Amino acid sequence: MDELVERVDDQDHGLGTVVSRRQAVREGWLHRVAVTVCRDERGRTLVHRRSEHLSRFPGLYEVLVGGAVNAGESYERAAARELAEELGVRVRPRLLFTFLNRSGLSPHWLGVHEAVAPDTVTADPDEVAWHAWLTEPQLRSALKEWNFTPDSHEAFSRYLDFRTRQS
């Protein structure tokens, strides 16, 4: 069963139209996606490789955990749901910012969150083939050498800029 998402405009306002995510991607209709950068108590960032069985970006690495915001769902609620589904983690992600993301399969509004997660996660093997906690230097190196999803580079760069502005 495909996820049902709400179409939104270029200002991230709902249009009151619910469609399948598959149709939104195919038609290039704007919709919402919630992602979270997971950090541990030591400041390391969780990186994972997507399962080879996934329809979107199989086998690519990600620095973000997330998915579509279902119709009627907030960015925060979607981010928390995705963390529970993909990592077995029940934490409250904090929405940092949103932006209109034109990388990837189709344009969408991306809500970028941050959460402190436990060192031990129970990754869903249908979603996550591998995961590890990387220090910032390790992550910067990996971003140059490994094949990451298009969203990872754009969103993580904006995330680092956001953190720099906040300090």
mmCIF file with all atom_site columns, N, CA, C and O in Angstrom, residues 67-94:
data_model
loop_
_atom_site.group_PDB
_atom_site.id
_atom_site.type_symbol
_atom_site.label_atom_id
_atom_site.label_alt_id
_atom_site.label_comp_id
_atom_site.label_asym_id
_atom_site.label_entity_id
_atom_site.label_seq_id
_atom_site.pdbx_PDB_ins_code
_atom_site.Cartn_x
_atom_site.Cartn_y
_atom_site.Cartn_z
_atom_site.occupancy
_atom_site.B_iso_or_equiv
_atom_site.pdbx_formal_charge
_atom_site.auth_seq_id
_atom_site.auth_comp_id
_atom_site.auth_asym_id
_atom_site.auth_atom_id
_atom_site.pdbx_PDB_model_num
ATOM 1   N N  . GLY A 1 67 ? 11.097 9.790  5.842  1.00 0.00 ? 67 GLY A N  1
ATOM 2   C CA . GLY A 1 67 ? 10.179 9.382  4.791  1.00 0.00 ? 67 GLY A CA 1
ATOM 3   C C  . GLY A 1 67 ? 9.070  10.399 4.628  1.00 0.00 ? 67 GLY A C  1
ATOM 4   O O  . GLY A 1 67 ? 9.098  11.484 5.217  1.00 0.00 ? 67 GLY A O  1
ATOM 5   N N  . ALA A 1 68 ? 8.078  10.003 3.860  1.00 0.00 ? 68 ALA A N  1
ATOM 6   C CA . ALA A 1 68 ? 6.969  10.900 3.542  1.00 0.00 ? 68 ALA A CA 1
ATOM 7   C C  . ALA A 1 68 ? 6.174  11.278 4.782  1.00 0.00 ? 68 ALA A C  1
ATOM 8   O O  . ALA A 1 68 ? 6.019  10.483 5.711  1.00 0.00 ? 68 ALA A O  1
ATOM 9   N N  . VAL A 1 69 ? 5.684  12.506 4.773  1.00 0.00 ? 69 VAL A N  1
ATOM 10  C CA . VAL A 1 69 ? 4.739  12.972 5.786  1.00 0.00 ? 69 VAL A CA 1
ATOM 11  C C  . VAL A 1 69 ? 3.361  12.561 5.289  1.00 0.00 ? 69 VAL A C  1
ATOM 12  O O  . VAL A 1 69 ? 2.920  12.996 4.208  1.00 0.00 ? 69 VAL A O  1
ATOM 13  N N  . ASN A 1 70 ? 2.692  11.706 6.026  1.00 0.00 ? 70 ASN A N  1
ATOM 14  C CA . ASN A 1 70 ? 1.362  11.257 5.627  1.00 0.00 ? 70 ASN A CA 1
ATOM 15  C C  . ASN A 1 70 ? 0.363  12.409 5.693  1.00 0.00 ? 70 ASN A C  1
ATOM 16  O O  . ASN A 1 70 ? 0.538  13.358 6.468  1.00 0.00 ? 70 ASN A O  1
ATOM 17  N N  . ALA A 1 71 ? -0.683 12.314 4.898  1.00 0.00 ? 71 ALA A N  1
ATOM 18  C CA . ALA A 1 71 ? -1.745 13.325 4.919  1.00 0.00 ? 71 ALA A CA 1
ATOM 19  C C  . ALA A 1 71 ? -2.261 13.484 6.346  1.00 0.00 ? 71 ALA A C  1
ATOM 20  O O  . ALA A 1 71 ? -2.511 12.498 7.037  1.00 0.00 ? 71 ALA A O  1
ATOM 21  N N  . GLY A 1 72 ? -2.360 14.724 6.810  1.00 0.00 ? 72 GLY A N  1
ATOM 22  C CA . GLY A 1 72 ? -2.859 15.012 8.148  1.00 0.00 ? 72 GLY A CA 1
ATOM 23  C C  . GLY A 1 72 ? -1.811 14.897 9.245  1.00 0.00 ? 72 GLY A C  1
ATOM 24  O O  . GLY A 1 72 ? -2.124 15.110 10.419 1.00 0.00 ? 72 GLY A O  1
ATOM 25  N N  . GLU A 1 73 ? -0.578 14.603 8.895  1.00 0.00 ? 73 GLU A N  1
ATOM 26  C CA . GLU A 1 73 ? 0.493  14.403 9.864  1.00 0.00 ? 73 GLU A CA 1
ATOM 27  C C  . GLU A 1 73 ? 1.427  15.612 9.848  1.00 0.00 ? 73 GLU A C  1
ATOM 28  O O  . GLU A 1 73 ? 1.644  16.224 8.803  1.00 0.00 ? 73 GLU A O  1
ATOM 29  N N  . SER A 1 74 ? 1.991  15.960 10.994 1.00 0.00 ? 74 SER A N  1
ATOM 30  C CA . SER A 1 74 ? 2.970  17.051 11.061 1.00 0.00 ? 74 SER A CA 1
ATOM 31  C C  . SER A 1 74 ? 4.351  16.521 10.692 1.00 0.00 ? 74 SER A C  1
ATOM 32  O O  . SER A 1 74 ? 4.596  15.308 10.714 1.00 0.00 ? 74 SER A O  1
ATOM 33  N N  . TYR A 1 75 ? 5.259  17.436 10.373 1.00 0.00 ? 75 TYR A N  1
ATOM 34  C CA . TYR A 1 75 ? 6.642  17.041 10.119 1.00 0.00 ? 75 TYR A CA 1
ATOM 35  C C  . TYR A 1 75 ? 7.206  16.282 11.333 1.00 0.00 ? 75 TYR A C  1
ATOM 36  O O  . TYR A 1 75 ? 7.842  15.240 11.182 1.00 0.00 ? 75 TYR A O  1
ATOM 37  N N  . GLU A 1 76 ? 6.973  16.828 12.539 1.00 0.00 ? 76 GLU A N  1
ATOM 38  C CA . GLU A 1 76 ? 7.536  16.230 13.755 1.00 0.00 ? 76 GLU A CA 1
ATOM 39  C C  . GLU A 1 76 ? 7.002  14.820 13.995 1.00 0.00 ? 76 GLU A C  1
ATOM 40  O O  . GLU A 1 76 ? 7.755  13.907 14.337 1.00 0.00 ? 76 GLU A O  1
ATOM 41  N N  . ARG A 1 77 ? 5.705  14.653 13.812 1.00 0.00 ? 77 ARG A N  1
ATOM 42  C CA . ARG A 1 77 ? 5.105  13.332 14.034 1.00 0.00 ? 77 ARG A CA 1
ATOM 43  C C  . ARG A 1 77 ? 5.630  12.322 13.008 1.00 0.00 ? 77 ARG A C  1
ATOM 44  O O  . ARG A 1 77 ? 5.911  11.170 13.337 1.00 0.00 ? 77 ARG A O  1
ATOM 45  N N  . ALA A 1 78 ? 5.768  12.751 11.766 1.00 0.00 ? 78 ALA A N  1
ATOM 46  C CA . ALA A 1 78 ? 6.299  11.867 10.730 1.00 0.00 ? 78 ALA A CA 1
ATOM 47  C C  . ALA A 1 78 ? 7.740  11.481 11.032 1.00 0.00 ? 78 ALA A C  1
ATOM 48  O O  . ALA A 1 78 ? 8.125  10.313 10.875 1.00 0.00 ? 78 ALA A O  1
ATOM 49  N N  . ALA A 1 79 ? 8.532  12.444 11.481 1.00 0.00 ? 79 ALA A N  1
ATOM 50  C CA . ALA A 1 79 ? 9.936  12.150 11.809 1.00 0.00 ? 79 ALA A CA 1
ATOM 51  C C  . ALA A 1 79 ? 10.023 11.137 12.941 1.00 0.00 ? 79 ALA A C  1
ATOM 52  O O  . ALA A 1 79 ? 10.805 10.183 12.879 1.00 0.00 ? 79 ALA A O  1
ATOM 53  N N  . ALA A 1 80 ? 9.211  11.298 13.983 1.00 0.00 ? 80 ALA A N  1
ATOM 54  C CA . ALA A 1 80 ? 9.207  10.358 15.106 1.00 0.00 ? 80 ALA A CA 1
ATOM 55  C C  . ALA A 1 80 ? 8.756  8.978  14.655 1.00 0.00 ? 80 ALA A C  1
ATOM 56  O O  . ALA A 1 80 ? 9.331  7.953  15.057 1.00 0.00 ? 80 ALA A O  1
ATOM 57  N N  . ARG A 1 81 ? 7.729  8.913  13.811 1.00 0.00 ? 81 ARG A N  1
ATOM 58  C CA . ARG A 1 81 ? 7.240  7.634  13.296 1.00 0.00 ? 81 ARG A CA 1
ATOM 59  C C  . ARG A 1 81 ? 8.319  6.922  12.495 1.00 0.00 ? 81 ARG A C  1
ATOM 60  O O  . ARG A 1 81 ? 8.562  5.724  12.662 1.00 0.00 ? 81 ARG A O  1
ATOM 61  N N  . GLU A 1 82 ? 9.000  7.653  11.630 1.00 0.00 ? 82 GLU A N  1
ATOM 62  C CA . GLU A 1 82 ? 10.046 7.056  10.801 1.00 0.00 ? 82 GLU A CA 1
ATOM 63  C C  . GLU A 1 82 ? 11.210 6.539  11.654 1.00 0.00 ? 82 GLU A C  1
ATOM 64  O O  . GLU A 1 82 ? 11.768 5.479  11.370 1.00 0.00 ? 82 GLU A O  1
ATOM 65  N N  . LEU A 1 83 ? 11.585 7.270  12.707 1.00 0.00 ? 83 LEU A N  1
ATOM 66  C CA . LEU A 1 83 ? 12.652 6.799  13.592 1.00 0.00 ? 83 LEU A CA 1
ATOM 67  C C  . LEU A 1 83 ? 12.265 5.496  14.268 1.00 0.00 ? 83 LEU A C  1
ATOM 68  O O  . LEU A 1 83 ? 13.083 4.579  14.390 1.00 0.00 ? 83 LEU A O  1
ATOM 69  N N  . ALA A 1 84 ? 11.010 5.404  14.690 1.00 0.00 ? 84 ALA A N  1
ATOM 70  C CA . ALA A 1 84 ? 10.537 4.174  15.332 1.00 0.00 ? 84 ALA A CA 1
ATOM 71  C C  . ALA A 1 84 ? 10.500 3.021  14.330 1.00 0.00 ? 84 ALA A C  1
ATOM 72  O O  . ALA A 1 84 ? 10.931 1.900  14.644 1.00 0.00 ? 84 ALA A O  1
ATOM 73  N N  . GLU A 1 85 ? 10.013 3.281  13.122 1.00 0.00 ? 85 GLU A N  1
ATOM 74  C CA . GLU A 1 85 ? 9.901  2.223  12.117 1.00 0.00 ? 85 GLU A CA 1
ATOM 75  C C  . GLU A 1 85 ? 11.266 1.739  11.623 1.00 0.00 ? 85 GLU A C  1
ATOM 76  O O  . GLU A 1 85 ? 11.494 0.544  11.500 1.00 0.00 ? 85 GLU A O  1
ATOM 77  N N  . GLU A 1 86 ? 12.158 2.664  11.321 1.00 0.00 ? 86 GLU A N  1
ATOM 78  C CA . GLU A 1 86 ? 13.421 2.294  10.693 1.00 0.00 ? 86 GLU A CA 1
ATOM 79  C C  . GLU A 1 86 ? 14.510 1.895  11.683 1.00 0.00 ? 86 GLU A C  1
ATOM 80  O O  . GLU A 1 86 ? 15.357 1.069  11.366 1.00 0.00 ? 86 GLU A O  1
ATOM 81  N N  . LEU A 1 87 ? 14.502 2.518  12.881 1.00 0.00 ? 87 LEU A N  1
ATOM 82  C CA . LEU A 1 87 ? 15.586 2.276  13.843 1.00 0.00 ? 87 LEU A CA 1
ATOM 83  C C  . LEU A 1 87 ? 15.122 1.693  15.168 1.00 0.00 ? 87 LEU A C  1
ATOM 84  O O  . LEU A 1 87 ? 15.949 1.399  16.033 1.00 0.00 ? 87 LEU A O  1
ATOM 85  N N  . GLY A 1 88 ? 13.815 1.578  15.368 1.00 0.00 ? 88 GLY A N  1
ATOM 86  C CA . GLY A 1 88 ? 13.311 1.087  16.643 1.00 0.00 ? 88 GLY A CA 1
ATOM 87  C C  . GLY A 1 88 ? 13.589 2.052  17.786 1.00 0.00 ? 88 GLY A C  1
ATOM 88  O O  . GLY A 1 88 ? 13.661 1.658  18.937 1.00 0.00 ? 88 GLY A O  1
ATOM 89  N N  . VAL A 1 89 ? 13.728 3.328  17.469 1.00 0.00 ? 89 VAL A N  1
ATOM 90  C CA . VAL A 1 89 ? 14.078 4.362  18.450 1.00 0.00 ? 89 VAL A CA 1
ATOM 91  C C  . VAL A 1 89 ? 12.858 5.228  18.726 1.00 0.00 ? 89 VAL A C  1
ATOM 92  O O  . VAL A 1 89 ? 12.224 5.718  17.787 1.00 0.00 ? 89 VAL A O  1
ATOM 93  N N  . ARG A 1 90 ? 12.559 5.412  19.980 1.00 0.00 ? 90 ARG A N  1
ATOM 94  C CA . ARG A 1 90 ? 11.437 6.281  20.365 1.00 0.00 ? 90 ARG A CA 1
ATOM 95  C C  . ARG A 1 90 ? 12.010 7.524  21.047 1.00 0.00 ? 90 ARG A C  1
ATOM 96  O O  . ARG A 1 90 ? 12.272 7.527  22.235 1.00 0.00 ? 90 ARG A O  1
ATOM 97  N N  . VAL A 1 91 ? 12.256 8.543  20.235 1.00 0.00 ? 91 VAL A N  1
ATOM 98  C CA . VAL A 1 91 ? 12.761 9.823  20.719 1.00 0.00 ? 91 VAL A CA 1
ATOM 99  C C  . VAL A 1 91 ? 11.935 10.927 20.082 1.00 0.00 ? 91 VAL A C  1
ATOM 100 O O  . VAL A 1 91 ? 11.218 10.697 19.107 1.00 0.00 ? 91 VAL A O  1
ATOM 101 N N  . ARG A 1 92 ? 12.065 12.109 20.637 1.00 0.00 ? 92 ARG A N  1
ATOM 102 C CA . ARG A 1 92 ? 11.328 13.255 20.095 1.00 0.00 ? 92 ARG A CA 1
ATOM 103 C C  . ARG A 1 92 ? 12.284 14.095 19.242 1.00 0.00 ? 92 ARG A C  1
ATOM 104 O O  . ARG A 1 92 ? 13.136 14.793 19.774 1.00 0.00 ? 92 ARG A O  1
ATOM 105 N N  . PRO A 1 93 ? 12.145 14.002 17.922 1.00 0.00 ? 93 PRO A N  1
ATOM 106 C CA . PRO A 1 93 ? 12.998 14.841 17.062 1.00 0.00 ? 93 PRO A CA 1
ATOM 107 C C  . PRO A 1 93 ? 12.561 16.296 17.118 1.00 0.00 ? 93 PRO A C  1
ATOM 108 O O  . PRO A 1 93 ? 11.386 16.592 17.334 1.00 0.00 ? 93 PRO A O  1
ATOM 109 N N  . ARG A 1 94 ? 13.518 17.185 16.935 1.00 0.00 ? 94 ARG A N  1
ATOM 110 C CA . ARG A 1 94 ? 13.259 18.627 16.965 1.00 0.00 ? 94 ARG A CA 1
ATOM 111 C C  . ARG A 1 94 ? 13.378 19.171 15.545 1.00 0.00 ? 94 ARG A C  1
ATOM 112 O O  . ARG A 1 94 ? 14.420 19.027 14.903 1.00 0.00 ? 94 ARG A O  1
#
